[in-house]
PDB file of C-alpha atoms in Angstrom:
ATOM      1  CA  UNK A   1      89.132  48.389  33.531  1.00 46.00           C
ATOM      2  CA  UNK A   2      86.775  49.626  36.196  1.00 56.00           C
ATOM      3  CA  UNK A   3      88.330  51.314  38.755  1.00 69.00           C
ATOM      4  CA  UNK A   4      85.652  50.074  41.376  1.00 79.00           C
ATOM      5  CA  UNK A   5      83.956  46.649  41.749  1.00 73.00           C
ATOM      6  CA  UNK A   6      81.494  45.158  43.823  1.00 65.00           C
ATOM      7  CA  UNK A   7      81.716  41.443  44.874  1.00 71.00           C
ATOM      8  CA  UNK A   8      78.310  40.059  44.003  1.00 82.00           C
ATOM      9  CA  UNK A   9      75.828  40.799  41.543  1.00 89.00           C
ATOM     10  CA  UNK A  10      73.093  39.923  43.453  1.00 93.00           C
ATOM     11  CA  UNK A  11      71.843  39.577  46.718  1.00 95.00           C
ATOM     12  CA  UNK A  12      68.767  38.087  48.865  1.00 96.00           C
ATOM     13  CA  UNK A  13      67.477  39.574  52.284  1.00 96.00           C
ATOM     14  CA  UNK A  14      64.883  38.761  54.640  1.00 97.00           C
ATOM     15  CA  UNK A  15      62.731  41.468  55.093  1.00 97.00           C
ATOM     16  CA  UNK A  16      63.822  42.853  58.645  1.00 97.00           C
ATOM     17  CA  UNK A  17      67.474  41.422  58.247  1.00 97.00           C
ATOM     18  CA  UNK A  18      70.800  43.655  58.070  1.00 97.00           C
ATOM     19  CA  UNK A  19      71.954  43.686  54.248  1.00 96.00           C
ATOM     20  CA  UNK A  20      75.876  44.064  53.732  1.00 96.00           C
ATOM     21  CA  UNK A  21      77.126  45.310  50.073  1.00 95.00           C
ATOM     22  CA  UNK A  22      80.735  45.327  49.360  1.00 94.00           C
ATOM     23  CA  UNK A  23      82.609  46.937  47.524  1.00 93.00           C
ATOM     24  CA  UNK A  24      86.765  47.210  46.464  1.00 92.00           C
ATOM     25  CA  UNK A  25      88.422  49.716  44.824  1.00 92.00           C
ATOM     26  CA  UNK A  26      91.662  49.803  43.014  1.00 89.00           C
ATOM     27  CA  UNK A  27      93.289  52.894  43.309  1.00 87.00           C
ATOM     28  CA  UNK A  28      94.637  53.858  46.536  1.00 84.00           C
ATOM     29  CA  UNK A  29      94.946  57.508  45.946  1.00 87.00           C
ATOM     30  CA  UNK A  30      91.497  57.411  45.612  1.00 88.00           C
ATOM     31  CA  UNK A  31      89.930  59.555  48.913  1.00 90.00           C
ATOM     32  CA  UNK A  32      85.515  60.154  48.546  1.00 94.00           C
ATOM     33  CA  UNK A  33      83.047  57.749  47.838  1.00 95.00           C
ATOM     34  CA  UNK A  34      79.413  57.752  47.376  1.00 95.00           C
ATOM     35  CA  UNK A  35      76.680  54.966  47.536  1.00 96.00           C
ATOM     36  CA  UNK A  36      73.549  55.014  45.182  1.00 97.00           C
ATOM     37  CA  UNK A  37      70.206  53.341  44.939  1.00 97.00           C
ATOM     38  CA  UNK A  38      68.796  52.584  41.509  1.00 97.00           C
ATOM     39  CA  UNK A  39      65.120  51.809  41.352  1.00 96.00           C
ATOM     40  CA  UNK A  40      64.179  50.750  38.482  1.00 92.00           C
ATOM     41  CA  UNK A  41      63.412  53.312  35.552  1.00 89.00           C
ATOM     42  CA  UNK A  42      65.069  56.040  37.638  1.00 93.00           C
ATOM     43  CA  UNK A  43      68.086  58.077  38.251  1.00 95.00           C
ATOM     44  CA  UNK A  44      70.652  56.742  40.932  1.00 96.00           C
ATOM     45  CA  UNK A  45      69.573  58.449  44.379  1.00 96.00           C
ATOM     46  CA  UNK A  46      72.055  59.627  46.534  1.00 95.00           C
ATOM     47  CA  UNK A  47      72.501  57.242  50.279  1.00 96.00           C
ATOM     48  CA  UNK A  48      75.789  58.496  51.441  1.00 96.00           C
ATOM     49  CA  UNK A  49      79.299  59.065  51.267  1.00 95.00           C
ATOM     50  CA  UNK A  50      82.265  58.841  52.879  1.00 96.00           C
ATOM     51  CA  UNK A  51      85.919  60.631  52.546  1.00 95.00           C
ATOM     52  CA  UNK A  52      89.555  58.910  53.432  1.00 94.00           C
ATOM     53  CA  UNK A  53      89.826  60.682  56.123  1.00 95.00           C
ATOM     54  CA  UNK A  54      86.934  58.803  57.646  1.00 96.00           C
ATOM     55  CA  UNK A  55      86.468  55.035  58.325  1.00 97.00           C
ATOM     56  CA  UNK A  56      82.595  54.830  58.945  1.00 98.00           C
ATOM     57  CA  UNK A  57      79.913  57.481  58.623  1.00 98.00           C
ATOM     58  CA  UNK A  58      75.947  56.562  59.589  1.00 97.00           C
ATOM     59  CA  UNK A  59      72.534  58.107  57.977  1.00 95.00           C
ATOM     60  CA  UNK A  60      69.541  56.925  58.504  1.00 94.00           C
ATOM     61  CA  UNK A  61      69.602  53.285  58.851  1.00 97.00           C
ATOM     62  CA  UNK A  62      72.364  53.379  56.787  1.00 98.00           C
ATOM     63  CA  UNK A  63      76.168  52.759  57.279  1.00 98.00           C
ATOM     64  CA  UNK A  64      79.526  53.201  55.259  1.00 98.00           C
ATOM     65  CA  UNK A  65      82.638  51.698  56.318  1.00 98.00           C
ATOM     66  CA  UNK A  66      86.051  52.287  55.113  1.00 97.00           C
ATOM     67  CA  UNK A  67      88.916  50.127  54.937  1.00 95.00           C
ATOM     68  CA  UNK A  68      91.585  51.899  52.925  1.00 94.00           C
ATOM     69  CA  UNK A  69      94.202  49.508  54.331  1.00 93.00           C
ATOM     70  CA  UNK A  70      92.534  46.428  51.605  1.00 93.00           C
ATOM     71  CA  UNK A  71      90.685  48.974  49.481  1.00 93.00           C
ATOM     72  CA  UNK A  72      87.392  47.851  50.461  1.00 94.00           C
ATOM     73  CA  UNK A  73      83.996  49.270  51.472  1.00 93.00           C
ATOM     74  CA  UNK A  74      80.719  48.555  52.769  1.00 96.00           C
ATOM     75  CA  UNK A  75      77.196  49.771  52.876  1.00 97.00           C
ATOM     76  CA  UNK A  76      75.071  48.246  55.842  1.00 98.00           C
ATOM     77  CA  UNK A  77      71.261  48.700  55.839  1.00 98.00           C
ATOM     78  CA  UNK A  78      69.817  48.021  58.741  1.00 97.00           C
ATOM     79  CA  UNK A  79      66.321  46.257  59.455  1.00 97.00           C
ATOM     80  CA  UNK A  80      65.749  45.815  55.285  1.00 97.00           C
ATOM     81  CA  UNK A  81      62.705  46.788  54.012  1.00 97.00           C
ATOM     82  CA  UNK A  82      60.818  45.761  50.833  1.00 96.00           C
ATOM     83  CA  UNK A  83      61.205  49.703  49.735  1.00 96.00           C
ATOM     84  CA  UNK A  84      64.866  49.083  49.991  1.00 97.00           C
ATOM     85  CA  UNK A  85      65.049  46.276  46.844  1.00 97.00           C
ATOM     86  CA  UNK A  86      66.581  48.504  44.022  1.00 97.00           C
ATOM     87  CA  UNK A  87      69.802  48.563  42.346  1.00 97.00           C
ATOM     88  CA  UNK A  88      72.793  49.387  44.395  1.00 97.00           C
ATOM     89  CA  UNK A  89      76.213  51.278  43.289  1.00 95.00           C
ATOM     90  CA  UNK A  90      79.109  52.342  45.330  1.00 94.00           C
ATOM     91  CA  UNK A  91      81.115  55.343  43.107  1.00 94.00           C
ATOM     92  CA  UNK A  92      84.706  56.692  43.244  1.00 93.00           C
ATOM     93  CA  UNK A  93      83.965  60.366  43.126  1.00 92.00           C
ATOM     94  CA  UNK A  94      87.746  62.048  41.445  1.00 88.00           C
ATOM     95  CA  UNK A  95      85.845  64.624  39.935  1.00 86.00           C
ATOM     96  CA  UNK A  96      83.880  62.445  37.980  1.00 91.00           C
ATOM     97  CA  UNK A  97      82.227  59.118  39.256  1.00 93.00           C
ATOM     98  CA  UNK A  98      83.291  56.293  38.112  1.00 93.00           C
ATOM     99  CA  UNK A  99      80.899  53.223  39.000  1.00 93.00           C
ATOM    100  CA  UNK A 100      80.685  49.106  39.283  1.00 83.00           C
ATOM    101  CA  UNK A 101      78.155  46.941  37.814  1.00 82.00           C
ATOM    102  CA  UNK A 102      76.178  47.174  40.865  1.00 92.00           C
ATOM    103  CA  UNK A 103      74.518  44.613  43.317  1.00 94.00           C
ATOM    104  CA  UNK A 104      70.736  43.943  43.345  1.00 96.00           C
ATOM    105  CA  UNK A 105      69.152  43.563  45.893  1.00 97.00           C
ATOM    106  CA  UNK A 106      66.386  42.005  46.476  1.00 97.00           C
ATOM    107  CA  UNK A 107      63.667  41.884  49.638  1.00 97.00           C
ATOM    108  CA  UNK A 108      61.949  38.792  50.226  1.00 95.00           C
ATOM    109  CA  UNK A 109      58.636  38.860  52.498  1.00 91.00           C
TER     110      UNK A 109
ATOM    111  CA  UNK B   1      63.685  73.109  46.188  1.00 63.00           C
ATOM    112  CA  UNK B   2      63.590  71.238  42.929  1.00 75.00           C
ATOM    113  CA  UNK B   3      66.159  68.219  42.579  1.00 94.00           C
ATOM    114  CA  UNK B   4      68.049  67.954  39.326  1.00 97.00           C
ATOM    115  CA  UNK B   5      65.600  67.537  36.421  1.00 97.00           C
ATOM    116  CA  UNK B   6      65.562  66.316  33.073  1.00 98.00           C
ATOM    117  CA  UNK B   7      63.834  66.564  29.647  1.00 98.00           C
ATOM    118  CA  UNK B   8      62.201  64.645  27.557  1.00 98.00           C
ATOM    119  CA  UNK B   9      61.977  61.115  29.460  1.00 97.00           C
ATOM    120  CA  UNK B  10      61.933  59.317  26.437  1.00 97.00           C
ATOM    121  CA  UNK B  11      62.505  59.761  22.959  1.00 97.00           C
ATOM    122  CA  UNK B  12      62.770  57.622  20.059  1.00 98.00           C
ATOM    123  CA  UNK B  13      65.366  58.802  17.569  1.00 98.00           C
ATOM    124  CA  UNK B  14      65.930  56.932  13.933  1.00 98.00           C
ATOM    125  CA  UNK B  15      70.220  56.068  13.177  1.00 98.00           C
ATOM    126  CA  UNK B  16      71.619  58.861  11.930  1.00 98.00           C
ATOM    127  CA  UNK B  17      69.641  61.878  13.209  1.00 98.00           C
ATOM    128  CA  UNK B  18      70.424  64.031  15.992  1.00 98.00           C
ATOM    129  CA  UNK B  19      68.783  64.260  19.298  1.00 98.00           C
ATOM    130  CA  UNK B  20      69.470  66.973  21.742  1.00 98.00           C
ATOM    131  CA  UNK B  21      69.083  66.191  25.907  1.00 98.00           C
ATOM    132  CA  UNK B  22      68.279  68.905  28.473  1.00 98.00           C
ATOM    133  CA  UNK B  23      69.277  69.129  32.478  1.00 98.00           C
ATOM    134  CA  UNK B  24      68.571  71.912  34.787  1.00 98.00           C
ATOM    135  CA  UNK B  25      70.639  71.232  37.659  1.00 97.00           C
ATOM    136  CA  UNK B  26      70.017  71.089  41.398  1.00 95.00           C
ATOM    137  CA  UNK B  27      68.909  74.677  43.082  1.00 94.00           C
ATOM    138  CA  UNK B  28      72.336  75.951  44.265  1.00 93.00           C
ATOM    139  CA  UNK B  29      74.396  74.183  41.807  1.00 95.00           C
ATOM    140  CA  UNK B  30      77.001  75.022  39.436  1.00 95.00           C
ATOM    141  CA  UNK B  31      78.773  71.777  38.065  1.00 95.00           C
ATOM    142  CA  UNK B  32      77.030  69.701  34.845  1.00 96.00           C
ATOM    143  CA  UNK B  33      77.780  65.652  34.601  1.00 96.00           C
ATOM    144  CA  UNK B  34      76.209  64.175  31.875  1.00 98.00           C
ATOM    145  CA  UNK B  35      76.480  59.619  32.037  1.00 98.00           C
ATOM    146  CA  UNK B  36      75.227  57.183  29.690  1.00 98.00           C
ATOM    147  CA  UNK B  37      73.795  53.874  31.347  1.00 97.00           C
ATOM    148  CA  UNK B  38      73.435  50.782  29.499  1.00 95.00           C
ATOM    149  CA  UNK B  39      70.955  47.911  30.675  1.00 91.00           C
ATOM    150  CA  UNK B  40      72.022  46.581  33.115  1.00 90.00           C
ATOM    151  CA  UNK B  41      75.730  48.262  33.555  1.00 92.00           C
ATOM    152  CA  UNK B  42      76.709  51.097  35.778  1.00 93.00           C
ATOM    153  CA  UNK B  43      76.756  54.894  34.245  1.00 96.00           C
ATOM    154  CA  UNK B  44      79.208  55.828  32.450  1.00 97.00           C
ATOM    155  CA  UNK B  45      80.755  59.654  32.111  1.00 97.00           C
ATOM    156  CA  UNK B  46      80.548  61.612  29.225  1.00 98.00           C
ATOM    157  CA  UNK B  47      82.013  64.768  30.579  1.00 97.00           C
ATOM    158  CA  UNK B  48      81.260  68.029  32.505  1.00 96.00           C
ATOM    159  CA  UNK B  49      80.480  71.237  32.589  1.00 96.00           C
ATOM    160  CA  UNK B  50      81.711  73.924  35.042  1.00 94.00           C
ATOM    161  CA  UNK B  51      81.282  77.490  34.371  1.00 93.00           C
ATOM    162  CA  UNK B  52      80.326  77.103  30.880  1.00 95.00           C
ATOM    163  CA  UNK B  53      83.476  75.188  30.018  1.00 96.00           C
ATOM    164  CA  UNK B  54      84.050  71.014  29.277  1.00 96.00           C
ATOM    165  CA  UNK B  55      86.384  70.577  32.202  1.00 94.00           C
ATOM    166  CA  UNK B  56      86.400  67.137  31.642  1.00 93.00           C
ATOM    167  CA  UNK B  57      85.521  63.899  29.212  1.00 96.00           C
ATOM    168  CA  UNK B  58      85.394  60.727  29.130  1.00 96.00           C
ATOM    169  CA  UNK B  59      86.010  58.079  26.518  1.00 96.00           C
ATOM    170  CA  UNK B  60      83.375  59.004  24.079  1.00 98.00           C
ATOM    171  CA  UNK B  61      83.726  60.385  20.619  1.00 98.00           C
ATOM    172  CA  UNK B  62      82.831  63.512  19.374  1.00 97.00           C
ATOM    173  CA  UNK B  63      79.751  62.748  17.964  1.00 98.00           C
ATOM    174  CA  UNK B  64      78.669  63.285  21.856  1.00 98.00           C
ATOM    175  CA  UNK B  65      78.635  67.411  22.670  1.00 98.00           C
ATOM    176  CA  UNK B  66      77.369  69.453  25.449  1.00 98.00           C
ATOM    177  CA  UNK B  67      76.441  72.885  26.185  1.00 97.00           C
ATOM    178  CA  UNK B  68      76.492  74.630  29.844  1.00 98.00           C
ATOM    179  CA  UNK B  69      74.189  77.734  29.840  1.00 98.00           C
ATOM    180  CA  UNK B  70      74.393  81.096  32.422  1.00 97.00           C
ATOM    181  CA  UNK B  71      72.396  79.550  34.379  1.00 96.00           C
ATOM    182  CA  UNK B  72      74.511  76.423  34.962  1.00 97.00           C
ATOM    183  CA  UNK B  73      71.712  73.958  32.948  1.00 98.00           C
ATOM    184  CA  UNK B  74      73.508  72.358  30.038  1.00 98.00           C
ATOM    185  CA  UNK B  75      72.289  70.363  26.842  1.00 98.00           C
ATOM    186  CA  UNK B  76      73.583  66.863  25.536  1.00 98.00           C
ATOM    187  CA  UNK B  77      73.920  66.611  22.140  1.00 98.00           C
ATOM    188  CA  UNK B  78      74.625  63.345  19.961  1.00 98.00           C
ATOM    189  CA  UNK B  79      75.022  63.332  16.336  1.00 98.00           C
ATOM    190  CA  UNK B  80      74.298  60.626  13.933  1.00 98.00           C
ATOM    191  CA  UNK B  81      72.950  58.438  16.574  1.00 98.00           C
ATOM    192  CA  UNK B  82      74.146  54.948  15.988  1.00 98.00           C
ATOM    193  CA  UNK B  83      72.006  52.149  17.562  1.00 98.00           C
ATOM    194  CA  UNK B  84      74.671  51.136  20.279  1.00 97.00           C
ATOM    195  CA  UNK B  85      73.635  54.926  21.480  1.00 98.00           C
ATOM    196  CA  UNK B  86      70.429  53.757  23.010  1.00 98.00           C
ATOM    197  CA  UNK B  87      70.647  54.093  26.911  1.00 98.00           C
ATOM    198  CA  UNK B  88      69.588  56.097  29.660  1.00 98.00           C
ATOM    199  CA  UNK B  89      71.273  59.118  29.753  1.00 98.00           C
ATOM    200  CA  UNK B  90      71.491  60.781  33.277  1.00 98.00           C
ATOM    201  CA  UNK B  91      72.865  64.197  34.149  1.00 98.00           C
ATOM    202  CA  UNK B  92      74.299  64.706  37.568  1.00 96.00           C
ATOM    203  CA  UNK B  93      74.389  68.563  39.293  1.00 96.00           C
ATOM    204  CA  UNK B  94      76.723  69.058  42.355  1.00 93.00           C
ATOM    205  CA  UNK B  95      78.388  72.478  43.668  1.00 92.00           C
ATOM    206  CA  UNK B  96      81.766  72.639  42.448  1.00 78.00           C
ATOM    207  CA  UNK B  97      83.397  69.633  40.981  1.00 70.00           C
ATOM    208  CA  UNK B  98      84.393  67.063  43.947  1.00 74.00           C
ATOM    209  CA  UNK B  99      81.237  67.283  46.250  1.00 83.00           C
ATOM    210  CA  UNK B 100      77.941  65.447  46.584  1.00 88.00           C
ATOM    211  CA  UNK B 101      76.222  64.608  43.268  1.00 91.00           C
ATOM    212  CA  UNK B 102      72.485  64.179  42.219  1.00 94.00           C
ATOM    213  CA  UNK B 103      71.411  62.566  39.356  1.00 96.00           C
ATOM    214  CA  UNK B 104      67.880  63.481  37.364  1.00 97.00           C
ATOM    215  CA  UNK B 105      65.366  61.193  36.420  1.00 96.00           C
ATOM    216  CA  UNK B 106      67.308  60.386  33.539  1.00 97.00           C
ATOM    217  CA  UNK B 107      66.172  60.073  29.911  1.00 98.00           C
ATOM    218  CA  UNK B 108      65.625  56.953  28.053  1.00 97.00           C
ATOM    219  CA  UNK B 109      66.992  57.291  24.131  1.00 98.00           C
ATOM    220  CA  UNK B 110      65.863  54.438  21.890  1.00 98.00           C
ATOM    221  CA  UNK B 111      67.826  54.897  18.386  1.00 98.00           C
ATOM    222  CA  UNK B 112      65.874  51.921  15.651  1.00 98.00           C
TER     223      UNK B 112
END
């Protein structure tokens, strides 16, 4: 089974709105994740990662937090834009990356 | 600085023949992941290539092969092509084996 899973396959944001993606994991040994965006018809485009030894790292507009106590994790966007509706998959990195289904996302006007 | 690119973008392949994939990795580095994507799934690894070796694979048969070249760009390689092998096949470059990785464009295989 997958090793990571995010919790809905879809989601809706006003344009300007914070967007939350979660994400659990199964495996508690595991210690680096990374977040992707997926437009569509191109490769998965690096956002940001995070390691265990870390609860929350920000980018630009972006965070990643870390709950290894319930094996969860979250990307925030912050003030959505429309450029921002794509595909989006958080990734167990042991070496290899081992993804979810993904959550679309999708900007509404 | 060129990202990690990938040729051709598409290709249409007929079941049974063979259809080699190429990826030159990220400038700087050294480490080959090759991932098949279905529509509408997440990718999936195939396996990797550090230092010319397969250091490691995932669960796909052997018909699937790769290739990692001096200069750290590697080649996919499926034989007889089945139709369940149509996807989007994405290679990923990263320095070393456990740090950031990009993925190419990708390359869409149709198999009819």
């Amino acid at each position: 089974g997958e090793s990571v899973g995010l919790h809905l396959p879809t989601l809706s944001v006003q344009e300007g709105d914070n967007s939350i993606i979660n994400c659990a994991y199964s495996n508690s040994a595991s210690d680096y994740f990374i977040w992707y965006k997926q437009e569509s018809g191109k490769g998965p485009q690096f956002i940001i990662d995070i390691r265990s030894n870390m609860d929350k790292r920000q980018g630009q507009r972006v965070t990643v937090l870390l709950n290894k106590t319930v094996k969860h994790l979250s990307l925030q966007i912050a003030a959505t834009q429309p450029g921002d509706s794509a595909v989006y998959f958080c990734a167990e990195n042991d070496y290899k990356l081992s993804f979810g289904a993904g959550t679309t996302v999708t900007v509404r006007a | 600085d060129a990202g990690v690119t990938q040729s051709p973008t598409h290709l249409i392949k007929t079941r049974g023949q063979q259809v080699t994939l190429r990826c030159s990795p990220k400038s700087g580095h050294d480490t080959v992941s090759w991932y098949q994507q279905a529509l509408g799934q997440g990718p999936q690894f195939i396996f990797q290539y550090y230092e010319e070796e397969e250091r490691q694979r995932g669960n796909f048969p052997d018909r699937f092969s790769g290739h990692q070249f001096p200069n750290y760009s590697s080649e996919l390689n499926v034989n007889a092509l089945l139709l369940g092998d149509s996807a989007l096949y994405l290679c990923a470059s990263s320095y070393m084996e456990n740090t950031e990785a990009f993925f190419g464009q990708g390359t869409r295989l149709t198999v009819v």
